[in-house]
Short mmCIF file of C-alpha atoms in Angstrom, two decimals:
data_model
loop_
_atom_site.label_atom_id
_atom_site.label_comp_id
_atom_site.label_asym_id
_atom_site.label_seq_id
_atom_site.Cartn_x
_atom_site.Cartn_y
_atom_site.Cartn_z
CA MET A 1 0.00 0.00 0.00
CA PRO A 2 1.16 3.65 -0.55
CA PRO A 3 3.09 5.31 2.26
CA ARG A 4 0.91 7.00 4.88
CA LEU A 5 0.77 10.80 4.46
CA ASN A 6 -0.08 12.76 7.64
CA ALA A 7 -1.14 16.39 7.31
CA GLY A 8 -0.30 18.86 10.10
CA PRO A 9 -2.51 21.67 11.46
CA ASP A 10 -1.08 24.15 8.98
CA GLY A 11 -1.68 21.86 5.99
CA THR A 12 1.92 20.76 5.58
CA LEU A 13 2.86 17.13 5.20
CA ASN A 14 4.80 15.27 7.87
CA LEU A 15 7.27 12.98 6.12
CA PRO A 16 9.24 10.95 8.67
CA HIS A 17 11.64 9.59 6.03
CA LEU A 18 12.87 13.04 5.05
CA ARG A 19 13.18 14.05 8.70
CA ARG A 20 15.52 11.17 9.32
CA LEU A 21 17.59 12.19 6.32
CA GLU A 22 17.73 15.73 7.63
CA GLN A 23 18.69 14.73 11.16
CA PHE A 24 21.39 12.17 10.47
CA GLN A 25 22.80 13.67 7.24
CA ASN A 26 22.84 10.29 5.52
CA PRO A 27 24.63 9.99 2.18
CA PRO A 28 22.45 9.78 -0.92
CA LEU A 29 20.52 6.52 -1.03
CA SER A 30 20.35 4.30 -4.09
CA ALA A 31 17.49 2.24 -5.43
CA THR A 32 19.19 -0.91 -4.29
CA THR A 33 19.37 0.15 -0.62
CA CYS A 34 16.22 2.23 -0.15
CA ASP A 35 13.30 0.30 1.28
CA SER A 36 10.58 2.93 0.89
CA ASN A 37 8.98 4.30 -2.21
CA ILE A 38 10.34 7.86 -2.34
CA SER A 39 10.37 8.23 -6.08
CA ASP A 40 7.17 10.27 -6.00
CA TYR A 41 8.57 12.97 -3.78
CA ILE A 42 12.23 13.36 -4.69
CA GLY A 43 13.67 16.36 -2.92
CA SER A 44 16.98 18.09 -2.72
CA GLY A 45 17.60 17.40 0.95
CA ALA A 46 15.57 20.40 2.19
CA SER A 47 12.95 20.20 4.89
CA SER A 48 10.06 20.32 2.43
CA PRO A 49 9.63 17.96 -0.49
CA ALA A 50 9.56 19.07 -4.06
CA ARG A 51 6.12 19.11 -5.63
CA THR A 52 6.18 16.73 -8.55
CA PRO A 53 3.40 15.38 -10.76
CA GLY A 54 3.84 12.01 -9.06
CA LEU A 55 3.14 13.58 -5.67
CA ASP A 56 0.13 15.46 -7.04
CA GLU A 57 -1.32 12.22 -8.40
CA ARG A 58 -0.75 10.44 -5.10
CA LEU A 59 -2.35 13.28 -3.10
CA ALA A 60 -5.35 13.30 -5.42
CA GLU A 61 -5.73 9.56 -4.98
CA PHE A 62 -5.47 9.98 -1.21
CA ASP A 63 -8.26 12.59 -1.22
CA ALA A 64 -10.42 10.33 -3.38
CA LEU A 65 -9.96 7.43 -0.98
CA ARG A 66 -10.83 9.61 2.01
CA ASN A 67 -13.91 11.11 0.34
CA GLY A 68 -15.10 7.85 -1.24
CA ASN A 69 -14.86 9.11 -4.84
CA ASP A 70 -15.02 5.80 -6.72
CA HIS A 71 -15.51 7.52 -10.07
CA TYR A 72 -12.11 9.18 -9.83
CA LEU A 73 -10.40 5.94 -8.90
CA GLU A 74 -11.87 4.08 -11.87
CA HIS A 75 -10.96 6.88 -14.27
CA ASP A 76 -7.51 7.35 -12.82
CA LYS A 77 -6.71 3.67 -12.84
CA ASP A 78 -7.68 3.22 -16.45
CA ALA A 79 -6.11 6.42 -17.71
CA ASP A 80 -2.84 6.81 -15.85
CA TYR A 81 -1.73 3.33 -14.85
CA ASP A 82 -1.08 0.19 -16.80
CA TYR A 83 -2.31 -2.60 -14.55
CA ASP A 84 -1.88 -6.24 -15.26
CA ASP A 85 -4.99 -8.05 -14.12
CA ASP A 86 -3.24 -11.38 -14.15
CA ASP A 87 -0.72 -10.19 -11.58
CA ASP A 88 -3.21 -10.24 -8.70
CA ASP A 89 -2.50 -13.91 -8.28
CA ASP A 90 0.95 -15.21 -9.02
CA ASP A 91 -0.41 -18.61 -9.92
CA ASP A 92 -2.69 -17.08 -12.52
CA TYR A 93 0.25 -15.13 -13.83
CA GLN A 94 2.25 -18.29 -14.29
CA ASP A 95 -0.68 -20.04 -15.91
CA ASN A 96 -1.39 -17.29 -18.44
CA HIS A 97 2.09 -16.06 -19.41
CA ASP A 98 4.99 -17.86 -20.99
CA MET A 99 8.31 -17.84 -19.26
CA ASP A 100 9.67 -15.96 -22.25
CA ASN A 101 7.74 -12.88 -21.07
CA ARG A 102 9.20 -12.99 -17.58
CA PRO A 103 11.82 -10.31 -16.82
CA PRO A 104 15.41 -11.58 -16.73
CA LEU A 105 17.51 -11.74 -13.61
CA LEU A 106 20.00 -9.09 -14.73
CA ARG A 107 19.48 -5.54 -15.95
CA ASN A 108 21.30 -4.12 -18.91
CA ALA A 109 24.07 -1.57 -18.92
CA HIS A 110 21.63 1.38 -19.35
CA SER A 111 19.84 0.68 -16.10
CA ARG A 112 20.03 3.42 -13.44
CA SER A 113 19.21 1.11 -10.55
CA GLY A 114 22.52 1.94 -8.87
CA GLN A 115 22.25 5.72 -9.31
CA PRO A 116 21.60 7.79 -6.15
CA LEU A 117 17.98 8.87 -5.87
CA LEU A 118 18.89 12.27 -4.40
CA ASN A 119 21.54 13.12 -6.98
CA PRO A 120 21.04 16.84 -7.70
CA LYS A 121 22.20 16.43 -11.30
CA VAL A 122 19.10 14.53 -12.24
CA LEU A 123 16.65 16.82 -10.49
CA ASP A 124 16.80 19.32 -13.34
CA GLY A 125 15.80 16.69 -15.91
CA ASP A 126 12.36 15.90 -17.18
CA ASP A 127 12.24 12.38 -15.77
CA ASP A 128 9.87 12.78 -12.85
CA HIS A 129 9.51 9.06 -12.30
CA ARG A 130 13.14 8.01 -12.36
CA GLY A 131 12.75 5.75 -9.35
CA ARG A 132 10.63 2.62 -9.05
CA SER A 133 7.01 3.48 -9.79
CA TYR A 134 4.80 2.37 -6.96
CA SER A 135 2.02 0.04 -7.94
CA THR A 136 0.48 -2.91 -6.20
CA ARG A 137 -0.75 -4.54 -9.37
CA SER A 138 1.65 -4.07 -12.25
CA ARG A 139 4.99 -5.80 -12.74
CA GLY A 140 7.16 -3.96 -15.22
CA ALA A 141 9.40 -5.94 -17.49
CA SER A 142 13.13 -5.35 -17.29
CA PRO A 143 14.97 -4.25 -20.46
CA LEU A 144 16.54 -6.84 -22.70
CA LEU A 145 19.96 -8.09 -21.79
CA THR A 146 22.92 -6.76 -23.70
CA PRO A 147 25.12 -9.28 -25.52
CA SER A 148 27.96 -8.57 -23.09
CA ARG A 149 25.95 -9.94 -20.21
CA PRO A 150 25.46 -13.67 -19.62
CA THR A 151 21.99 -14.91 -20.47
CA PHE A 152 20.10 -16.38 -17.56
CA SER A 153 16.41 -16.85 -17.00
CA ARG A 154 14.23 -17.38 -14.01
CA GLY A 155 13.22 -20.76 -15.33
CA SER A 156 16.68 -22.23 -15.03
CA THR A 157 19.24 -21.67 -12.33
CA MET A 158 22.43 -23.57 -11.60
CA ARG A 159 22.79 -25.33 -8.30
CA ASN A 160 25.30 -27.73 -6.83
CA HIS A 161 24.57 -31.36 -6.14
CA SER A 162 24.83 -32.49 -2.54
CA PRO A 163 25.60 -36.15 -1.82
CA SER A 164 22.10 -36.68 -0.45
CA THR A 165 20.58 -35.23 -3.63
CA VAL A 166 22.72 -37.49 -5.79
CA LYS A 167 21.61 -40.59 -3.90
CA ALA A 168 17.98 -39.48 -3.92
CA ASN A 169 17.98 -38.93 -7.70
CA ALA A 170 19.58 -42.31 -8.37
CA ARG A 171 17.20 -44.04 -5.96
CA ARG A 172 14.15 -42.39 -7.50
CA LYS A 173 15.29 -43.36 -10.99
CA TYR A 174 15.79 -46.96 -9.90
CA ILE A 175 12.36 -47.12 -8.27
CA TYR A 176 10.74 -46.03 -11.52
CA ALA A 177 12.89 -48.49 -13.45
CA ALA A 178 11.92 -51.37 -11.14
CA PHE A 179 8.21 -50.66 -11.64
CA PHE A 180 8.47 -50.57 -15.42
CA LEU A 181 10.70 -53.65 -15.36
CA VAL A 182 7.99 -55.70 -13.64
CA LEU A 183 5.37 -54.30 -16.02
CA SER A 184 7.47 -55.15 -19.07
CA LEU A 185 8.15 -58.69 -17.85
CA VAL A 186 4.50 -59.49 -17.23
CA SER A 187 3.30 -57.98 -20.50
CA PHE A 188 6.04 -59.68 -22.53
CA VAL A 189 5.26 -63.12 -21.14
CA ILE A 190 1.53 -62.72 -21.84
CA GLN A 191 2.20 -61.45 -25.35
CA THR A 192 4.59 -64.33 -26.12
CA GLU A 193 2.15 -66.99 -24.99
CA LEU A 194 -0.77 -65.37 -26.81
CA SER A 195 1.20 -65.02 -30.05
CA ALA A 196 2.25 -68.67 -29.98
CA TYR A 197 -1.32 -69.71 -29.14
CA ILE A 198 -2.81 -67.65 -31.99
CA GLN A 199 -0.42 -68.92 -34.66
CA GLN A 200 0.06 -72.53 -33.57
CA GLU A 201 -3.32 -73.52 -32.17
CA LEU A 202 -5.74 -71.04 -33.74
CA HIS A 203 -3.82 -71.25 -37.06
CA TRP A 204 -3.86 -67.53 -37.82
CA ASP A 205 -0.26 -67.35 -39.00
CA LYS A 206 -0.11 -63.88 -40.51
CA ALA A 207 3.31 -62.76 -39.33
CA TYR A 208 3.52 -59.35 -40.99
CA CYS A 209 -0.11 -58.46 -40.38
CA MET A 210 0.33 -59.28 -36.69
CA LEU A 211 3.49 -57.17 -36.63
CA TYR A 212 1.66 -54.26 -38.29
CA LEU A 213 -1.21 -54.39 -35.81
CA THR A 214 0.94 -54.77 -32.70
CA HIS A 215 3.49 -52.09 -33.56
CA GLY A 216 0.75 -49.81 -34.84
CA SER A 217 -0.92 -50.08 -31.44
CA TRP A 218 1.98 -48.10 -29.96
CA VAL A 219 0.23 -44.98 -31.18
CA ILE A 220 -2.03 -45.13 -28.11
CA LEU A 221 0.89 -44.67 -25.69
CA TRP A 222 0.89 -40.88 -25.82
CA PRO A 223 -2.91 -40.41 -25.51
CA ILE A 224 -3.04 -42.78 -22.53
CA GLN A 225 -0.11 -40.99 -20.93
CA LEU A 226 -1.78 -37.63 -21.53
CA LEU A 227 -4.99 -38.92 -19.94
CA ILE A 228 -3.15 -40.12 -16.84
CA LEU A 229 -1.30 -36.83 -16.49
CA ARG A 230 -4.53 -34.91 -16.95
CA ILE A 231 -6.25 -36.92 -14.21
CA ASN A 232 -3.37 -36.21 -11.85
CA LYS A 233 -3.50 -32.48 -12.70
CA ARG A 234 -7.25 -32.14 -13.12
CA LYS A 235 -7.33 -28.93 -11.04
CA THR A 236 -5.16 -27.16 -13.60
CA SER A 237 -6.95 -25.46 -16.47
CA TRP A 238 -6.75 -27.29 -19.78
CA PRO A 239 -5.02 -24.47 -21.74
CA SER A 240 -2.33 -24.20 -19.07
CA PHE A 241 -1.93 -27.98 -18.80
CA TRP A 242 -1.71 -28.43 -22.56
CA ARG A 243 0.78 -25.58 -23.00
CA ARG A 244 3.07 -26.95 -20.31
CA HIS A 245 2.93 -30.47 -21.72
CA ARG A 246 3.58 -29.24 -25.25
CA ASP A 247 6.51 -27.11 -24.10
CA LEU A 248 7.91 -30.03 -22.10
CA VAL A 249 7.89 -32.31 -25.14
CA HIS A 250 9.26 -29.55 -27.37
CA THR A 251 12.19 -28.66 -25.14
CA THR A 252 12.99 -32.33 -24.51
CA ALA A 253 13.06 -32.93 -28.26
CA ILE A 254 15.57 -30.08 -28.58
CA MET A 255 17.66 -31.66 -25.82
CA VAL A 256 17.56 -34.96 -27.70
CA GLN A 257 18.57 -33.29 -30.95
CA LYS A 258 21.39 -31.25 -29.41
CA GLN A 259 22.29 -33.90 -26.79
CA ASP A 260 22.65 -31.08 -24.30
CA LEU A 261 20.56 -30.16 -21.26
CA ASP A 262 21.49 -26.47 -21.42
CA LEU A 263 19.53 -24.94 -24.28
CA SER A 264 21.19 -21.54 -23.78
CA ARG A 265 24.37 -22.93 -25.34
CA HIS A 266 22.67 -22.81 -28.73
CA PRO A 267 21.74 -19.12 -29.09
CA ALA A 268 21.65 -19.15 -32.88
CA HIS A 269 18.39 -21.09 -33.01
CA PRO A 270 17.07 -21.12 -29.45
CA ARG A 271 13.54 -22.10 -30.47
CA SER A 272 14.28 -24.06 -33.64
CA SER A 273 11.81 -26.78 -34.40
CA PRO A 274 13.12 -30.30 -33.70
CA TRP A 275 10.26 -32.06 -35.45
CA PHE A 276 12.12 -32.80 -38.68
CA TYR A 277 14.87 -34.46 -36.67
CA LEU A 278 12.23 -36.43 -34.75
CA VAL A 279 10.55 -37.65 -37.95
CA ARG A 280 13.87 -38.70 -39.49
CA THR A 281 14.94 -40.50 -36.31
CA THR A 282 11.58 -42.23 -36.03
CA ALA A 283 11.89 -43.50 -39.60
CA PHE A 284 15.23 -45.28 -39.36
CA ILE A 285 14.71 -46.56 -35.80
CA THR A 286 11.31 -47.97 -36.78
CA CYS A 287 12.85 -49.73 -39.78
CA ALA A 288 15.41 -51.48 -37.56
CA LEU A 289 12.66 -52.41 -35.11
CA THR A 290 10.36 -53.68 -37.87
CA VAL A 291 12.94 -56.03 -39.39
CA GLY A 292 13.90 -57.36 -35.98
CA GLY A 293 10.28 -57.70 -34.89
CA LEU A 294 9.27 -59.40 -38.13
CA SER A 295 11.85 -62.11 -37.53
CA TRP A 296 10.19 -62.76 -34.17
CA TYR A 297 6.75 -63.22 -35.74
CA VAL A 298 8.17 -65.41 -38.51
CA ALA A 299 10.03 -67.66 -36.07
CA VAL A 300 7.19 -67.96 -33.55
CA ASN A 301 5.50 -70.52 -35.81
CA MET A 302 8.73 -72.44 -36.47
CA THR A 303 10.28 -72.97 -33.04
CA THR A 304 9.25 -73.37 -29.41
CA PRO A 305 8.39 -70.40 -27.16
CA SER A 306 11.36 -71.23 -24.92
CA ASP A 307 13.84 -71.16 -27.83
CA LEU A 308 12.18 -68.07 -29.24
CA THR A 309 12.45 -66.16 -25.97
CA ALA A 310 15.96 -67.37 -25.18
CA ILE A 311 17.57 -66.53 -28.51
CA TYR A 312 15.66 -63.30 -29.01
CA ASN A 313 16.80 -62.04 -25.64
CA CYS A 314 20.42 -62.64 -26.60
CA SER A 315 20.07 -59.08 -27.85
CA ALA A 316 21.59 -58.12 -24.49
CA PHE A 317 24.98 -59.23 -25.77
CA PHE A 318 24.63 -57.35 -29.05
CA ALA A 319 23.30 -54.29 -27.25
CA TYR A 320 26.47 -54.25 -25.17
CA VAL A 321 28.60 -54.69 -28.30
CA PHE A 322 26.87 -51.81 -30.10
CA SER A 323 26.94 -49.61 -27.00
CA VAL A 324 30.73 -49.39 -27.04
CA PRO A 325 31.08 -47.59 -30.41
CA LEU A 326 27.71 -45.79 -30.51
CA LEU A 327 27.24 -44.74 -26.89
CA LYS A 328 30.96 -44.48 -26.08
CA GLU A 329 30.36 -46.80 -23.17
CA PRO A 330 33.60 -47.98 -21.58
CA LEU A 331 34.37 -51.66 -21.32
CA ARG A 332 33.92 -52.72 -17.72
CA MET A 333 34.95 -56.10 -16.43
CA ASP A 334 31.90 -56.57 -14.21
CA LYS A 335 29.48 -55.70 -17.03
CA SER A 336 31.23 -57.95 -19.52
CA LEU A 337 31.20 -60.85 -17.06
CA ALA A 338 27.50 -60.32 -16.31
CA VAL A 339 26.58 -60.34 -20.02
CA LEU A 340 28.60 -63.52 -20.63
CA VAL A 341 26.96 -65.29 -17.69
CA ALA A 342 23.54 -64.25 -19.00
CA ILE A 343 24.25 -65.55 -22.50
CA ALA A 344 25.54 -68.83 -21.03
CA GLY A 345 22.33 -69.15 -19.05
CA VAL A 346 20.32 -68.56 -22.22
CA LEU A 347 22.13 -71.36 -24.03
CA VAL A 348 21.65 -73.72 -21.08
CA VAL A 349 17.91 -73.04 -21.03
CA ALA A 350 17.52 -73.45 -24.79
CA TYR A 351 19.70 -76.48 -25.44
CA GLY A 352 20.72 -77.98 -22.10
CA ASP A 353 17.94 -80.57 -22.09
CA SER A 354 17.98 -81.45 -25.79
CA SER A 355 17.81 -85.15 -26.48
CA PRO A 356 18.61 -87.08 -29.65
CA THR A 357 15.69 -87.13 -32.03
CA ASP A 358 14.19 -90.21 -33.63
CA ASP A 359 15.03 -91.21 -37.18
CA ASP A 360 11.55 -90.85 -38.56
CA ALA A 361 10.88 -88.11 -41.12
CA ALA A 362 8.46 -86.17 -38.93
CA HIS A 363 10.98 -85.62 -36.20
CA LYS A 364 13.70 -84.70 -38.68
CA GLN A 365 11.42 -82.18 -40.34
CA ALA A 366 10.49 -80.69 -36.95
CA ALA A 367 14.14 -80.45 -35.97
CA GLY A 368 15.05 -78.77 -39.27
CA GLU A 369 12.19 -76.31 -38.96
CA ARG A 370 13.21 -75.54 -35.39
CA LEU A 371 16.79 -74.88 -36.51
CA THR A 372 15.58 -72.55 -39.26
CA GLY A 373 13.40 -70.67 -36.80
CA ASN A 374 16.31 -70.32 -34.40
CA LEU A 375 18.51 -68.88 -37.17
CA VAL A 376 15.81 -66.39 -38.14
CA ILE A 377 15.31 -65.25 -34.57
CA GLY A 378 19.10 -65.02 -34.19
CA VAL A 379 19.21 -62.39 -36.93
CA GLY A 380 16.33 -60.61 -35.23
CA SER A 381 18.26 -60.65 -31.96
CA VAL A 382 21.15 -58.75 -33.57
CA LEU A 383 18.81 -56.18 -35.09
CA TYR A 384 16.86 -55.75 -31.88
CA GLY A 385 20.07 -55.07 -29.96
CA LEU A 386 20.94 -52.46 -32.58
CA TYR A 387 17.46 -50.93 -32.25
CA GLU A 388 17.86 -50.53 -28.50
CA VAL A 389 21.19 -48.76 -28.84
CA LEU A 390 19.95 -46.53 -31.67
CA TYR A 391 16.97 -45.52 -29.58
CA LYS A 392 19.19 -44.68 -26.61
CA ARG A 393 21.63 -42.74 -28.80
CA TYR A 394 19.28 -40.74 -31.01
CA ALA A 395 15.90 -40.63 -29.25
CA CYS A 396 16.64 -40.31 -25.53
CA PRO A 397 17.50 -37.18 -23.54
CA PRO A 398 21.14 -36.91 -22.44
CA ASP A 399 22.29 -38.16 -19.06
CA GLY A 400 21.20 -35.92 -16.21
CA CYS A 401 17.65 -35.43 -17.45
CA SER A 402 15.04 -35.97 -14.78
CA PRO A 403 13.06 -39.26 -14.74
CA GLY A 404 9.72 -37.51 -15.24
CA ARG A 405 10.85 -35.78 -18.41
CA GLY A 406 12.43 -38.97 -19.73
CA MET A 407 9.30 -41.04 -19.17
CA VAL A 408 7.05 -38.50 -20.86
CA PHE A 409 9.25 -38.29 -23.93
CA ALA A 410 9.75 -42.08 -24.13
CA ASN A 411 6.02 -42.71 -24.49
CA THR A 412 5.73 -39.80 -26.91
CA PHE A 413 8.41 -41.32 -29.12
CA GLY A 414 6.70 -44.71 -28.85
CA SER A 415 3.57 -43.10 -30.26
CA CYS A 416 5.67 -41.69 -33.09
CA ILE A 417 6.81 -45.23 -33.92
CA GLY A 418 3.19 -46.40 -33.90
CA ALA A 419 2.08 -43.53 -36.12
CA PHE A 420 4.90 -44.21 -38.60
CA THR A 421 3.96 -47.89 -38.68
CA LEU A 422 0.29 -47.17 -39.38
CA THR A 423 0.92 -44.53 -42.04
CA VAL A 424 3.91 -46.02 -43.90
CA LEU A 425 4.42 -49.70 -43.15
CA TRP A 426 1.02 -50.75 -44.52
CA ILE A 427 2.61 -50.70 -47.99
CA PRO A 428 4.03 -54.28 -47.78
CA LEU A 429 0.57 -55.69 -46.94
CA PRO A 430 -0.87 -55.54 -50.50
CA ILE A 431 2.50 -56.57 -51.96
CA LEU A 432 2.60 -59.70 -49.81
CA HIS A 433 -1.03 -60.40 -50.69
CA TRP A 434 -0.56 -60.04 -54.46
CA THR A 435 2.57 -62.19 -54.48
CA GLY A 436 0.88 -64.88 -52.41
CA ILE A 437 3.52 -64.84 -49.68
CA GLU A 438 0.99 -63.84 -47.03
CA LEU A 439 -2.69 -63.50 -47.87
CA PHE A 440 -4.27 -60.63 -46.03
CA ALA A 441 -7.16 -61.64 -43.78
CA LEU A 442 -8.37 -60.08 -40.56
CA PRO A 443 -9.18 -62.45 -37.68
CA THR A 444 -12.72 -62.95 -36.48
CA GLY A 445 -14.46 -64.17 -33.37
CA TYR A 446 -12.35 -65.74 -30.67
CA THR A 447 -9.15 -65.29 -32.68
CA ALA A 448 -9.78 -61.56 -32.96
CA LEU A 449 -10.31 -61.33 -29.20
CA MET A 450 -7.04 -63.11 -28.46
CA LEU A 451 -5.25 -60.92 -31.00
CA PHE A 452 -6.68 -57.83 -29.31
CA PHE A 453 -5.25 -58.89 -25.94
CA SER A 454 -1.90 -59.66 -27.60
CA VAL A 455 -1.84 -56.20 -29.18
CA VAL A 456 -2.61 -54.52 -25.85
CA MET A 457 0.13 -56.48 -24.09
CA ASN A 458 2.61 -55.60 -26.81
CA ALA A 459 1.82 -51.89 -26.47
CA THR A 460 2.22 -52.16 -22.70
CA PHE A 461 5.56 -53.91 -23.09
CA ALA A 462 6.75 -51.37 -25.65
CA GLY A 463 5.92 -48.36 -23.49
CA SER A 464 7.44 -49.81 -20.32
CA PHE A 465 10.55 -51.05 -22.14
CA LEU A 466 11.17 -47.68 -23.81
CA VAL A 467 10.90 -46.00 -20.41
CA LEU A 468 13.26 -48.60 -18.94
CA ILE A 469 15.88 -47.90 -21.62
CA SER A 470 15.50 -44.15 -21.12
CA LEU A 471 15.97 -44.42 -17.34
CA THR A 472 18.86 -46.90 -17.35
CA SER A 473 20.73 -48.30 -20.36
CA PRO A 474 20.09 -50.70 -23.25
CA VAL A 475 22.36 -53.31 -21.70
CA LEU A 476 20.57 -53.37 -18.35
CA SER A 477 17.18 -53.37 -20.06
CA SER A 478 18.14 -56.28 -22.29
CA VAL A 479 19.55 -58.34 -19.43
CA ALA A 480 16.44 -57.53 -17.39
CA SER A 481 14.29 -58.87 -20.21
CA LEU A 482 16.25 -62.14 -19.97
CA LEU A 483 14.26 -62.82 -16.84
CA THR A 484 11.32 -63.55 -19.13
CA ILE A 485 13.07 -66.74 -20.24
CA PHE A 486 12.62 -68.37 -16.86
CA ILE A 487 9.11 -66.92 -16.49
CA VAL A 488 8.07 -68.23 -19.93
CA ALA A 489 9.45 -71.65 -19.06
CA VAL A 490 7.38 -71.70 -15.87
CA THR A 491 4.32 -70.55 -17.83
CA ASP A 492 4.82 -73.35 -20.38
CA TRP A 493 4.96 -75.77 -17.47
CA PHE A 494 1.54 -74.67 -16.24
CA ARG A 495 0.08 -74.45 -19.75
CA THR A 496 1.33 -77.76 -21.17
CA GLY A 497 1.85 -79.77 -17.99
CA GLU A 498 5.50 -80.53 -18.75
CA PRO A 499 7.67 -79.92 -15.65
CA LEU A 500 10.78 -77.76 -15.69
CA SER A 501 13.98 -79.55 -16.55
CA ALA A 502 17.21 -79.26 -14.62
CA ALA A 503 18.70 -77.22 -17.47
CA ALA A 504 15.84 -74.70 -17.27
CA LEU A 505 16.35 -74.27 -13.53
CA ILE A 506 20.14 -73.92 -13.78
CA GLY A 507 19.93 -71.53 -16.72
CA GLY A 508 17.29 -69.45 -14.97
CA LEU A 509 19.47 -69.12 -11.88
CA MET A 510 22.43 -68.07 -14.04
CA ILE A 511 20.33 -65.39 -15.74
CA MET A 512 19.07 -64.03 -12.42
CA LEU A 513 22.64 -63.98 -11.08
CA ALA A 514 23.80 -62.06 -14.16
CA PHE A 515 20.94 -59.60 -13.79
CA GLY A 516 21.88 -58.98 -10.16
CA MET A 517 25.52 -58.39 -11.11
CA LEU A 518 24.61 -55.98 -13.90
CA SER A 519 22.09 -54.13 -11.73
CA TRP A 520 24.72 -53.53 -9.06
CA SER A 521 27.24 -52.39 -11.67
CA THR A 522 24.71 -50.03 -13.27
CA TRP A 523 23.68 -48.61 -9.89
CA ARG A 524 27.29 -47.85 -9.03
CA GLU A 525 27.91 -46.31 -12.45
CA MET A 526 24.81 -44.10 -12.21
CA THR A 527 25.89 -42.88 -8.78
CA GLU A 528 29.39 -42.09 -10.04
CA ILE A 529 28.00 -40.14 -13.01
CA GLU A 530 25.66 -38.11 -10.81
CA ALA A 531 28.42 -37.37 -8.31
CA ALA A 532 30.77 -36.22 -11.08
CA LYS A 533 28.38 -33.49 -12.15
CA ALA A 534 29.33 -30.31 -10.35
CA VAL A 535 26.42 -28.26 -11.70
CA ASP A 536 22.87 -29.19 -12.59
CA LEU A 537 21.48 -27.22 -15.52
CA THR A 538 18.01 -28.71 -15.59
CA ASP A 539 15.07 -26.62 -14.47
CA SER A 540 14.16 -28.79 -11.54
CA GLY A 541 14.80 -32.14 -10.03
CA GLU A 542 11.08 -32.79 -10.38
CA ASP A 543 10.59 -32.22 -14.09
CA SER A 544 7.02 -33.35 -14.22
CA ASP A 545 4.66 -32.41 -16.96
CA SER A 546 3.00 -29.69 -14.96
CA ASP A 547 5.89 -28.25 -13.01
CA GLU A 548 8.16 -27.67 -15.99
CA ARG A 549 9.05 -24.06 -16.72
CA VAL A 550 10.27 -23.34 -20.24
CA ARG A 551 12.78 -20.65 -21.02
#
């Protein structure tokens, strides 16, 4: 509120601030040290203040308040002052204004904030409102920064990492990763069993059509994520919620393109659109995924579910091999040993209990078909390991990004893969139909219902696995998926009635041991990386969809 003005018996104003200045002979005050609003009555140090237009306006407003003249207040407010209605509530201000319109932290070189208010040289000028204009409603914007000043914004400040913060960030990231690991394991097992059931027992062996439907279903990942976020932030207005979510995805895409968390390091194109990069990245990553995934659907009708899962999940080894040149990941003895133990466990599960086959033609044909299926899925394993590393390299935010931001962008990119599949990869369907390689036919009845559940489980696995890669690494995610080998073997036991063999038990224990070793190694590596960062340039440790502030 404005400073209280007390009138004496003779009509003069009693100004305690100027009396103190007169008594103690203080040096001239500056705008950075003066607590009161004295810009409206700047004087020369005499006992009476100088009459300025600012003082006349304030006295007129005081008389209007005392006499109850509402008409004057309405006219004066609209005519003389520029109020910002959104500034009455800071939350409304943040909801209705972009961070780009917020004033910067630093003033430019032409600012007079450090100039003494009582400097007699400026009293002869025409600037009657040189000081800070008093207003309870308006927030004036600071001038633009000069190029000689460093560019900072209120949406991003640098802060040091404490050891407790480092451990908390790593722990929170691992908690999220553990949840999505369990979700990916369950969904993958259900999808594997349903796919084998549909092709082998229901005889709907349309490998590419099933691939097209399952990968196309990934398009629902982003809408479902948006719905969940909206339910959690239902008290926020939709325009504000949508703007924040859009800006979050946009800035994360720029981080992915530049592979840098600090967007201010790229001043030439600070708001350049990253969508062309995203489309190009989606195209070649989806192609690698499609070829690898197609091998899985081709082999599912040629080999057993146990062999299919075991060989396909050997992608952990190839993911580690590709991570060294593409991700510049150093060779670590503990990681290498864990991957080798996992691959050995896979081979024990797949071939440890194999027995000599009979000499009849049926068994020989089955063995030959199984070998062909294993070779096909072996090629798919290599391509799937490459897909995981390509996704981590070209479609994930750089290290140091918060888990919330990484999860949001992972599901968004998954939807991009689904959209590319639906809009582009339908082209082979008529070609396969005309050539007679695979006649196009949609399932009906019970088969369609089972296919629907398989598609839903595949979309669930895809979303959770993409998040898992984004939070950890392709190697850890691949080794974690090896746990499905033992789970699928147990599921086959309950479904077919055949008990687990000794090889399945030993191989499963080896895989779980390797996963434990790799998890410990990854945890230690994540902690070392976080501790090595002296400065955090992200906006917040809690980069959720609603709390993100965009520069």
